[in-house]
Structure formats: structure tokens, C-alpha cells
Amino acid sequence: AIFSFLEQNNLPTEDLGKDTQRFWMICDGDQILSVIGIETYGPYGLLRSMATRRDIRNKGLAGQLVEVLIEHARQKQMIDVFLLTTTAEKFFSGQGFVKVSRESAPDVIKGCREFTHLCPSSAVLMKKERL
């Protein structure tokens, strides 16, 4: 169900399903309203695949899921959480993420498939640090 929801929101799924990932959802019955995922790379997290159903965007659901994800990262003692975005820089800035140069990413993040293949080189890299 998560993969189908992500595909409906034009997000990549071909590399999903690894044991480094964890997803959270907000649902109404069996309907997914919003979803977010994280991949773990040593002491770093990579926020993956955040999406909210189009007809209920701007209701705070995505922000709630970001809070859950960041709390998970804190509990796992991650140093920073990174993300790549082509469309949501403003939203994530409001969530405490800052734009950073792609060159500044740790090698383990630079080597992940989302960084190397799935997101275009024009995607903005953002980071939430000192969790």
C-alpha cells in the first residue's frame, strides 16, 4: 500500500524495501493520508518519500510525521538527517531543515541510490542537524 501511494505521488520506489528503512503513516481506516520514511546510514538518516494525499495537503499531517521521524532519529542517536527535494524546500525549511551543498554530505549519504541515481542533480540537499 505504501509503494502504491508513493507511486501515485510521483515518488521513486524501485530502491525501497531494504532493511535500512522505516515508514510511518497517518491513515483514515484503510486509506493512507500521509506517509514518511527514513533510511539509516550509520549515524545519519535520510528522509525518504514524504507524501500527503493532494486533497488534504496543508492540514499539518506532513509536519506531524516529520516530528515523529525526527524523534525516531534522536532516539537512535543519529547526528543529522538529510533529504533531497525538488519541490518542498520551503516546507522543510519550516521544519528546521537548512539547505546545504551536495558536496558537504557525508560519503555514506553521497553513495546512496537516492543521491546517485534517483534524484536529479538539481535536487536540493537539506539537513537537520544537532538532533
Coordinates of C-alpha atoms in Angstrom, one line a residue, residues 20-130:
T20 CA 17.6 0.2 6.4
Q21 CA 14.2 1.8 6.0
R22 CA 11.3 2.6 8.3
F23 CA 8.0 4.2 7.4
W24 CA 5.2 5.9 9.3
M25 CA 1.7 6.6 8.1
I26 CA -1.4 8.6 9.0
C27 CA -4.4 6.7 7.9
D28 CA -8.2 7.0 7.9
G29 CA -9.4 3.5 8.1
D30 CA -7.5 1.6 5.3
Q31 CA -6.8 4.8 3.4
I32 CA -3.3 6.3 3.6
L33 CA -3.4 10.1 4.1
S34 CA 0.2 10.8 4.6
V35 CA 3.5 8.8 4.7
I36 CA 7.1 9.4 5.5
G37 CA 10.2 7.2 5.6
I38 CA 13.8 7.2 6.8
E39 CA 16.8 5.3 5.7
T40 CA 19.7 4.8 8.2
Y41 CA 23.3 5.2 7.1
G42 CA 25.4 4.8 10.2
P43 CA 25.0 7.9 12.3
Y44 CA 22.9 9.6 9.6
G45 CA 19.3 9.5 8.5
L46 CA 18.0 10.1 5.0
L47 CA 14.4 11.3 5.0
R48 CA 12.6 9.4 2.2
S49 CA 9.4 9.6 0.4
M50 CA 7.2 12.0 2.3
A51 CA 3.8 12.4 0.7
T52 CA 0.3 13.6 1.6
R53 CA -2.8 13.0 -0.3
R54 CA -3.3 16.0 -2.6
D55 CA -6.8 16.9 -1.4
I56 CA -5.8 17.2 2.3
R57 CA -2.4 18.9 2.0
N58 CA -1.7 21.9 4.2
K59 CA -3.6 20.4 7.2
G60 CA -0.4 19.7 9.3
L61 CA -0.2 15.9 8.6
A62 CA 3.2 16.0 7.0
G63 CA 4.6 18.2 9.8
Q64 CA 3.3 15.7 12.3
L65 CA 5.1 12.9 10.5
V66 CA 8.4 14.9 10.3
E67 CA 8.2 15.3 14.1
V68 CA 7.8 11.5 14.5
L69 CA 10.7 10.9 12.2
I70 CA 13.0 13.4 14.0
E71 CA 12.1 11.9 17.4
H72 CA 13.0 8.5 16.0
A73 CA 16.3 9.8 14.8
R74 CA 17.0 11.3 18.2
Q75 CA 16.2 8.0 19.9
K76 CA 18.6 6.2 17.5
Q77 CA 21.2 8.9 18.3
M78 CA 21.6 10.0 14.7
I79 CA 23.8 13.0 14.2
D80 CA 22.0 14.6 11.3
V81 CA 19.0 13.9 9.0
F82 CA 19.4 14.7 5.3
L83 CA 16.9 14.9 2.5
L84 CA 16.8 15.7 -1.2
T85 CA 13.9 17.6 -2.7
T86 CA 12.9 19.1 -6.0
T87 CA 9.6 20.6 -4.8
A88 CA 9.4 21.0 -1.0
E89 CA 12.3 23.2 0.1
K90 CA 10.0 25.8 1.6
F91 CA 8.1 23.2 3.6
F92 CA 11.2 21.6 5.0
S93 CA 12.8 25.0 5.8
G94 CA 9.7 25.5 8.0
Q95 CA 10.5 22.2 9.7
G96 CA 14.0 23.3 10.7
F97 CA 16.0 21.9 7.8
V98 CA 18.6 24.1 6.1
K99 CA 19.9 23.9 2.5
V100 CA 23.5 22.7 2.3
S101 CA 25.8 22.0 -0.6
R102 CA 25.6 18.5 -2.1
E103 CA 29.4 18.3 -1.7
S104 CA 29.1 18.7 2.1
A105 CA 27.1 15.5 2.5
P106 CA 28.9 12.6 4.3
D107 CA 30.3 10.0 1.9
V108 CA 27.7 7.4 3.1
I109 CA 24.9 9.7 2.0
K110 CA 26.6 10.7 -1.2
G111 CA 26.8 7.0 -2.0
C112 CA 23.2 6.1 -1.5
R113 CA 21.0 5.4 -4.5
E114 CA 18.7 8.3 -4.0
F115 CA 21.7 10.7 -4.1
T116 CA 23.4 9.0 -7.0
H117 CA 20.6 7.8 -9.3
L118 CA 17.0 8.6 -8.2
C119 CA 17.0 12.3 -7.6
P120 CA 18.3 14.7 -10.3
S121 CA 21.5 16.6 -9.6
S122 CA 19.3 19.7 -9.4
A123 CA 17.6 18.4 -6.3
V124 CA 18.3 20.5 -3.2
L125 CA 20.1 18.8 -0.3
M126 CA 18.8 19.8 3.1
K127 CA 19.9 18.9 6.6
K128 CA 18.6 19.0 10.1
E129 CA 21.5 18.8 12.5
R130 CA 22.2 18.5 16.2

